[in-house]
Short mmCIF file of C-alpha atoms and ligand atoms in Angstrom, two decimals:
data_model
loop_
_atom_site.label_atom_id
_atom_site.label_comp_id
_atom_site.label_asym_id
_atom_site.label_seq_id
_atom_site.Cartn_x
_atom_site.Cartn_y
_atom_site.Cartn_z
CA UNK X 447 22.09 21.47 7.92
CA UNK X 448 19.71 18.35 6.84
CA UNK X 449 16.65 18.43 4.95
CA UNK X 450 13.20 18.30 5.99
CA UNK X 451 10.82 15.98 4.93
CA UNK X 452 7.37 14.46 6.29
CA UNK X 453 3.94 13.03 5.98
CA UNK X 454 0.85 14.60 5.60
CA UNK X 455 -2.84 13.61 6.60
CA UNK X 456 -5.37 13.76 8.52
CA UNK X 457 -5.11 12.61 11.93
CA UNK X 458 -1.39 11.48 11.81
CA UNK X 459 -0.61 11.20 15.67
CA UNK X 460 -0.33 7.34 15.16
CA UNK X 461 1.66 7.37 12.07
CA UNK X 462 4.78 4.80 12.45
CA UNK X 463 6.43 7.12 9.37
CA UNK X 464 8.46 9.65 11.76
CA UNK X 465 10.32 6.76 13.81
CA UNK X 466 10.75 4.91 10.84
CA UNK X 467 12.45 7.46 8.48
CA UNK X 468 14.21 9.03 11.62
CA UNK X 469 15.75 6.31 12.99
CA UNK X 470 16.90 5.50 9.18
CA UNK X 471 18.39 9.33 8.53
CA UNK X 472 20.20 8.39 12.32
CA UNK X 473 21.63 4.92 11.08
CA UNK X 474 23.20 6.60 8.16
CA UNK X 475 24.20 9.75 10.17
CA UNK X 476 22.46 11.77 7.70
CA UNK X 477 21.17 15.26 9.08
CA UNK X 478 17.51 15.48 7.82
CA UNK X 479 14.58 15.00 9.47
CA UNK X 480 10.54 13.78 9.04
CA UNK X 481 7.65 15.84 10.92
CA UNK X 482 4.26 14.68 10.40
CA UNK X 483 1.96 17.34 9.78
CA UNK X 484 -1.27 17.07 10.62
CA UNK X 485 -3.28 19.14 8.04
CA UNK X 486 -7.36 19.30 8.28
CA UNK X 487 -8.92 18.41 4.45
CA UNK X 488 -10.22 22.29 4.35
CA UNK X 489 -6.48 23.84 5.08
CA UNK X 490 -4.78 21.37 2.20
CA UNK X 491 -4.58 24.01 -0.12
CA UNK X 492 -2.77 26.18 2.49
CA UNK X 493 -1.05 23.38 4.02
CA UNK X 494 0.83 22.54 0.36
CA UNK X 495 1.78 26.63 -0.01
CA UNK X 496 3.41 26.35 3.34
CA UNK X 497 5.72 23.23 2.76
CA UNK X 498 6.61 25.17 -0.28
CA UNK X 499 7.76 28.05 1.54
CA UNK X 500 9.90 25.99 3.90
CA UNK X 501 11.25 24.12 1.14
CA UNK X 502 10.57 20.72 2.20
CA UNK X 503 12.60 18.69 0.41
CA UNK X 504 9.90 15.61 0.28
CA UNK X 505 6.64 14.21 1.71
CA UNK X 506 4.30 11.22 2.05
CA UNK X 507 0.63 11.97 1.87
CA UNK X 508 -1.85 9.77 4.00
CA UNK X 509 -5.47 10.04 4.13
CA UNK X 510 -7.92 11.61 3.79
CA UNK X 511 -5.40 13.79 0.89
CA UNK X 512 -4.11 11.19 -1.45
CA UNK X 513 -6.27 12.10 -4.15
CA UNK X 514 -7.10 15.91 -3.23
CA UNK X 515 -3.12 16.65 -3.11
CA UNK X 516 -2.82 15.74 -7.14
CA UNK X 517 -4.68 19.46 -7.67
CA UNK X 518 -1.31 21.04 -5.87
CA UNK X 519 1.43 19.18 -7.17
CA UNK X 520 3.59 20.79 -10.54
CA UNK X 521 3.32 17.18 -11.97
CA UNK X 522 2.03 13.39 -11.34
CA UNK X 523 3.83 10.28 -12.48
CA UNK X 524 2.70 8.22 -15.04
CA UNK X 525 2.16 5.25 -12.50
CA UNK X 526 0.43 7.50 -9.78
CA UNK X 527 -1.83 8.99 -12.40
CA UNK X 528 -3.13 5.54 -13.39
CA UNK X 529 -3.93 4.81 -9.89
CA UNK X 530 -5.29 8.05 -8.87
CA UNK X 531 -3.62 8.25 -6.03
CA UNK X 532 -0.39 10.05 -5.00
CA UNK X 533 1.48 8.81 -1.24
CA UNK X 534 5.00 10.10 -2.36
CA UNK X 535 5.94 13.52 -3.61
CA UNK X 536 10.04 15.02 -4.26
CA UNK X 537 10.72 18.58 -4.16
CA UNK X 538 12.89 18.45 -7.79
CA UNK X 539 14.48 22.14 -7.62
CA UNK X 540 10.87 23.81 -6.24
CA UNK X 541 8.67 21.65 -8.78
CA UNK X 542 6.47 19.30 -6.30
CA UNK X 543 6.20 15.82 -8.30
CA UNK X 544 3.52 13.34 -6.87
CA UNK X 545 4.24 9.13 -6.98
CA UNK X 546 2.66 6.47 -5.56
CA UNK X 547 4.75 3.54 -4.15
CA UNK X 548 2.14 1.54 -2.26
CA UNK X 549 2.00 -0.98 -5.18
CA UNK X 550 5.40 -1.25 -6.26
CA UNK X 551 6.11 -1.54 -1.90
CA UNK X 552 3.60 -4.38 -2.02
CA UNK X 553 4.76 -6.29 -4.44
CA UNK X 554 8.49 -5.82 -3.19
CA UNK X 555 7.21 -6.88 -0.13
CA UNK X 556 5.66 -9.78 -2.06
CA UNK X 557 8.93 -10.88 -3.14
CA UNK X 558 9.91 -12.86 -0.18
CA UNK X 559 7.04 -15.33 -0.28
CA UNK X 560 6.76 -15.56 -4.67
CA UNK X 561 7.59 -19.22 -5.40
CA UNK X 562 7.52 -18.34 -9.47
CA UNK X 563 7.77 -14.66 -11.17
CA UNK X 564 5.23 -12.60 -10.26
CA UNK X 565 3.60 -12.65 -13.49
CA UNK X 566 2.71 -16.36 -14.05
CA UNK X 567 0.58 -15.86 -10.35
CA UNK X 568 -3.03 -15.90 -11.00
CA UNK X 569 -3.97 -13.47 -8.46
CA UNK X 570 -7.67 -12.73 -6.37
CA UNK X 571 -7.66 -9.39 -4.97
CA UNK X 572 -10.71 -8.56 -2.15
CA UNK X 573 -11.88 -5.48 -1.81
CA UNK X 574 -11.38 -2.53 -4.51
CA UNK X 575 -10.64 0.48 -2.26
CA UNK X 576 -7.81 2.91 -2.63
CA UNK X 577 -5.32 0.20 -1.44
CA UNK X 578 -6.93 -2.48 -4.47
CA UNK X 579 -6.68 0.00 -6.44
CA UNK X 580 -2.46 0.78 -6.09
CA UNK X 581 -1.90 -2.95 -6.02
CA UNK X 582 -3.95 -4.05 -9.20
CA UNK X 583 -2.43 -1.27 -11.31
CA UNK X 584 1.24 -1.95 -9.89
CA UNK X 585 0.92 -5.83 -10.33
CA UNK X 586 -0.99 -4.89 -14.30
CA UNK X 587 2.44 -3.01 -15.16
CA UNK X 588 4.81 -5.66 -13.84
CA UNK X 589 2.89 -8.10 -16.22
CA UNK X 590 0.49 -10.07 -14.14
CA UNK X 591 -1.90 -11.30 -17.14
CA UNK X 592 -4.87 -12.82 -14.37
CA UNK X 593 -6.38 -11.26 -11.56
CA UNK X 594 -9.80 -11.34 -10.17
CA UNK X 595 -11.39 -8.14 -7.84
CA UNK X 596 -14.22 -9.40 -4.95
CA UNK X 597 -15.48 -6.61 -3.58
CA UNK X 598 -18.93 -5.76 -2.04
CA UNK X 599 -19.42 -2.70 -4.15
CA UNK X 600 -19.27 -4.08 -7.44
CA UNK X 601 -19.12 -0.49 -9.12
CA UNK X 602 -15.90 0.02 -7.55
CA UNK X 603 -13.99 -2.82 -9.17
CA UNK X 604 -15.94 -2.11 -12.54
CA UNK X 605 -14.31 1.07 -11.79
CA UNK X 606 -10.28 -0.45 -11.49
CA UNK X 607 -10.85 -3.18 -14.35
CA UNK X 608 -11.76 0.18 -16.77
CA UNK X 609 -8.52 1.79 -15.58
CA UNK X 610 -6.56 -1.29 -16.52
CA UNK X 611 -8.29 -1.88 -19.79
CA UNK X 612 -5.40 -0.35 -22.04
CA UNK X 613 -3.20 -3.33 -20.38
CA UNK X 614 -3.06 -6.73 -21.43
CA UNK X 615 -4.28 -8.50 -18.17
CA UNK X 616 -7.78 -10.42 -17.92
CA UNK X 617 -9.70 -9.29 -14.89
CA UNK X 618 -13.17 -10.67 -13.82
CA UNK X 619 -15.27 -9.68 -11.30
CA UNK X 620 -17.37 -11.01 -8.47
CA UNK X 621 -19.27 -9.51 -5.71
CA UNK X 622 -18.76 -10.85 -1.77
CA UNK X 623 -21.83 -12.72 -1.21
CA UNK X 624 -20.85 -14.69 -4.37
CA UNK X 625 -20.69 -18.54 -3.73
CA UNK X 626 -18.94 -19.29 -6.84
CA UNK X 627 -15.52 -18.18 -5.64
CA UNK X 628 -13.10 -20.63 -5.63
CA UNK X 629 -9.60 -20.08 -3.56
CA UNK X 630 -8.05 -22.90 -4.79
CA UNK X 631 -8.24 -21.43 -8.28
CA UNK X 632 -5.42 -18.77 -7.50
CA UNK X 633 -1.70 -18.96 -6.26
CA UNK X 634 -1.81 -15.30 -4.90
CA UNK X 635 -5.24 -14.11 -2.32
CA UNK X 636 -4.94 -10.63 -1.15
CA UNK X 637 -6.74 -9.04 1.08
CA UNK X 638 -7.06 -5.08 1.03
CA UNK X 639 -10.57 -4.87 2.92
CA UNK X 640 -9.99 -3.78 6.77
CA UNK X 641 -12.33 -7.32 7.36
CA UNK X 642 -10.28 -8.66 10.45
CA UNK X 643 -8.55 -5.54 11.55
CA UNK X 644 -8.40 -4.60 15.47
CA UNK X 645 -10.68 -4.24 17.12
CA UNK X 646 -13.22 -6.44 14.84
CA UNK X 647 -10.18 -9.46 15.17
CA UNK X 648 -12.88 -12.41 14.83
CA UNK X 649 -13.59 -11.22 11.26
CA UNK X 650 -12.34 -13.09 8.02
CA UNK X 651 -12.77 -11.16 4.18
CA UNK X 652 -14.20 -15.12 3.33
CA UNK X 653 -14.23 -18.57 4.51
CA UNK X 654 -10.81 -20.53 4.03
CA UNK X 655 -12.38 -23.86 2.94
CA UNK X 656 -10.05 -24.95 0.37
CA UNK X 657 -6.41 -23.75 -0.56
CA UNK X 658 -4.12 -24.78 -3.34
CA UNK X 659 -1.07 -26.15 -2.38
CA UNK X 660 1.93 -23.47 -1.47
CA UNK X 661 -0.63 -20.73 -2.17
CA UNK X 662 -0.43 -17.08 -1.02
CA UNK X 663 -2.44 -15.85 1.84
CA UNK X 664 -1.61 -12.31 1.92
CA UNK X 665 -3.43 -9.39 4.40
CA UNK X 666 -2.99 -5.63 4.09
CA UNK X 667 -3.57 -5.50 7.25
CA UNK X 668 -0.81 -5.29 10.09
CA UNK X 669 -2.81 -4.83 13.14
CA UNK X 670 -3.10 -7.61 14.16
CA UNK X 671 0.05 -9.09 12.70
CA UNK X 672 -1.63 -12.42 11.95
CA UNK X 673 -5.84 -12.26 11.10
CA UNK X 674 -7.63 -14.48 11.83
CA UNK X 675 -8.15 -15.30 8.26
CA UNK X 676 -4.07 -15.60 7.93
CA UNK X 677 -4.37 -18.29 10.71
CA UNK X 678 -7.34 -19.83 9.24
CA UNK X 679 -4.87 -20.02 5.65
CA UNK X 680 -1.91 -20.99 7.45
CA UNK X 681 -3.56 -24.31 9.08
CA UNK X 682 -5.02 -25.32 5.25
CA UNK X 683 -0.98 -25.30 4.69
CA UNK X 684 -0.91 -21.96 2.51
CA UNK X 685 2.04 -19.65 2.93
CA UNK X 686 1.04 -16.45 4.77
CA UNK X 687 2.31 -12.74 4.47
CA UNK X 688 0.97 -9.68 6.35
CA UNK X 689 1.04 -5.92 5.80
CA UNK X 690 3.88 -4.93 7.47
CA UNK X 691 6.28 -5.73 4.42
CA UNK X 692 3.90 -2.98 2.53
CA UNK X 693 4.38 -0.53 5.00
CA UNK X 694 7.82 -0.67 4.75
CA UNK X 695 8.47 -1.18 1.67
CA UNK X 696 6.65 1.72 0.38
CA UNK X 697 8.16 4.35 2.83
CA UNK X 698 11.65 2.55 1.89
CA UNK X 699 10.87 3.95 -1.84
CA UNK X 700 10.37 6.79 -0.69
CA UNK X 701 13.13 7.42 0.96
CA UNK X 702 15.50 6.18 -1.91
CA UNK X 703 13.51 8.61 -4.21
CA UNK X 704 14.39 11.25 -1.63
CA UNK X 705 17.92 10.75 -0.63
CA UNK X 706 19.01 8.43 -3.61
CA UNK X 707 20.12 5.63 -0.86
CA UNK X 708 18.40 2.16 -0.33
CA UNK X 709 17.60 1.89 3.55
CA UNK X 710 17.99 -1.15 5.33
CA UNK X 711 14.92 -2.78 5.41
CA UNK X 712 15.53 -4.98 8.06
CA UNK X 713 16.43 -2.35 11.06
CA UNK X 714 13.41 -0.96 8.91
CA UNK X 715 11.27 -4.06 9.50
CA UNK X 716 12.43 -4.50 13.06
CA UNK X 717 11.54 -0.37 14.06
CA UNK X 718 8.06 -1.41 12.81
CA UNK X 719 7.44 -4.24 14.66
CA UNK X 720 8.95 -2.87 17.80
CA UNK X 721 5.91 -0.35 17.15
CA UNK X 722 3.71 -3.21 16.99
CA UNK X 723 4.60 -4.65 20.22
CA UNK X 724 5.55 -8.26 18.12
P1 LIG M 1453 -10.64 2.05 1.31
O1 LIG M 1453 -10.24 2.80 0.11
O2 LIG M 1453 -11.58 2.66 2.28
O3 LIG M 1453 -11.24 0.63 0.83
C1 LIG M 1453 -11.76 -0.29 1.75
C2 LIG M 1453 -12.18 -1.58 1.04
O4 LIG M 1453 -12.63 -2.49 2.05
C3 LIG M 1453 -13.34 -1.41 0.07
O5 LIG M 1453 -13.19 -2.35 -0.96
C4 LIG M 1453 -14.55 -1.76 0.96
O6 LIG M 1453 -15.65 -2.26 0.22
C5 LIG M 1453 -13.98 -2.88 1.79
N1 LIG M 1453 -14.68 -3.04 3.07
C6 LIG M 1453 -14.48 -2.30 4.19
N2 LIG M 1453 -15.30 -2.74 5.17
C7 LIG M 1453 -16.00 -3.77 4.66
C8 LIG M 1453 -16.98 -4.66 5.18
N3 LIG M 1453 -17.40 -4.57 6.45
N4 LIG M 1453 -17.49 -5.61 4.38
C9 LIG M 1453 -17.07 -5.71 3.11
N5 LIG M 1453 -16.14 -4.93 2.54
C10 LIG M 1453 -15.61 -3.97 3.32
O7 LIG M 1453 -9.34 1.66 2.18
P2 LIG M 1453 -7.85 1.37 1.66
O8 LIG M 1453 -7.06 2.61 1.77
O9 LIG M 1453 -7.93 0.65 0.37
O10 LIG M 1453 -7.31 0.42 2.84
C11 LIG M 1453 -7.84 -0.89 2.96
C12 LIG M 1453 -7.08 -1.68 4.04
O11 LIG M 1453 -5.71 -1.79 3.69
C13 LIG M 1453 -7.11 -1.06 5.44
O12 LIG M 1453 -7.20 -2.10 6.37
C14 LIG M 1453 -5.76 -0.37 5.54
O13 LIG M 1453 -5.32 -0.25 6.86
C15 LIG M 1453 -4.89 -1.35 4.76
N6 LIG M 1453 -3.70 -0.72 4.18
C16 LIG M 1453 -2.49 -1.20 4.57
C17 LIG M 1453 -1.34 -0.65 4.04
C18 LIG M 1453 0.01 -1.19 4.46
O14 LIG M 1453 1.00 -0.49 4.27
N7 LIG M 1453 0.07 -2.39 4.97
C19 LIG M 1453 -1.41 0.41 3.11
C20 LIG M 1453 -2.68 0.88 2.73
C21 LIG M 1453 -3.82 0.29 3.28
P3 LIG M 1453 -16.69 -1.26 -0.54
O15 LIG M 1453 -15.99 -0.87 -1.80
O16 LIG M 1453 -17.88 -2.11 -0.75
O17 LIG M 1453 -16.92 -0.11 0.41
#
């Protein structure tokens, strides 16, 4: 009999996680299976106690639970503590240990587009939410020495340039509404806000008026597959890259950590976009 893994969160109905891992464990005629379980913030505590006692063998956590689910877990990686955040945990004999591989899966996904090692990139990151957050911390331990947080909450990247003050890497700060921001400054833009996501499609994070040449344009966001602001980038000539790689690049992690095999990320890539209707 296979293992069971899974996701948890809060709703999960339109979670592209079950088709993704499942049609994975079916390439590889592996056994297992992944049920998302939908599990209301209140019943988290309860929710945990029960995967024990089916002895799930692994599971992704989704929102609203990233951070809540650390209280639960028998340990936290070093790398998920840092960012505060856990979206992987492995069932290690009964001990439940928490990762987080949404910044290591961006920055694989990253990979594709990099024209020089990621840390010579001098990197603007927009917005400083939970997704910032994994990114800034995974790209500070890989060795990027420069990156810059815009967010419209100021506090909040005050908050992620503390956590990555025992690191080497120079981070300033600047709020949206700030004029003085110059894209042509940086090889790598990323945006993590949800500026531009369906249904608000017209919306761009901040003007494209000027764009270094073979730049990064990259976007979270994977709904819709190009923003607005990614088609704005693209026709200034920079190179463009959208969240899908992230998505599966950090269930692809996952799934090695679980199983101890790489998946194909291509049929991956493809199952994702088939979800996406591109
Ligand atoms: P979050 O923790 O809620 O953070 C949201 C960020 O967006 C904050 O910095 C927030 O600014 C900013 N923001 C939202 N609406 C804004 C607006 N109207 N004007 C200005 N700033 C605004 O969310 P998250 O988990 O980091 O996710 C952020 C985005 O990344 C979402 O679109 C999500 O779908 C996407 N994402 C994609 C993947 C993937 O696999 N591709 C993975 C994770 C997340 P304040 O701090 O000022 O509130």
């Amino acid at each position: 009999m296979g293992n069971l893994y899974g996701l948890i969160g809060h709703p999960v109905g339109h979670s592209m996680s079950p088709i993704m891992h499942n049609t994975a464990f079916l390439r590889l005629q592996l056994e297992h299976h992944y049920h998302a379980f939908d599990i209301a913030p209140q019943r988290l505590a309860d929710g945990i106690k029960a995967l024990r006692i089916l002895n799930v063998s692994g599971f992704n956590v989704t929102i609203p639970h990233k951070v809540e689910v650390m209280k639960y877990l028998d340990e936290v990686d070093q790398e998920a503590a840092l960012i505060g955040a856990v979206n992987t945990v492995v069932n290690m004999d009964g001990r439940l240990i928490g990762y987080n591989t949404d910044g290591r899966g961006y920055v694989e996904s990253l990979k594709c587009v990099l024209k020089k090692p990621l840390p010579e990139n001098k990197v603007l990151v927009i917005g400083a939410g939970g997704a910032a957050r994994a990114i800034i911390t995974s790209m500070v331990l890989q060795g990027v020495k420069e990156i810059d947080i815009i967010n419209r909450t100021i506090e909040k990247a005050k908050l992620i340039k503390e956590n990555c003050s025992q690191f080497e890497a120079k981070i300033d700060l600047y709020s949206l509404n700030d004029l003085k921001v110059d894209l042509s400054r940086y090889n790598i833009i990323i945006n993590t806000t949800s500026i531009g996501m369906y249904p608000n499609v017209e919306d761009v994070p901040l003007p494209v008026k000027s764009v270094r040449p073979g730049s990064i344009f990259s976007d979270l966001i994977y709904n819709p597959l190009q923003t607005r602001w990614l088609q704005q980038a693209e026709e200034k000539g920079a190179l463009v890259h959208n969240g899908v790689g992230m998505f599966v690049q950090q269930g692809a992690l996952a799934f090695e950590m679980w199983t101890g095999i790489k998946p194909n990320i291509e049929q991956m890539t493809n199952i994702v976009l088939k979800q996406l209707g591109g």
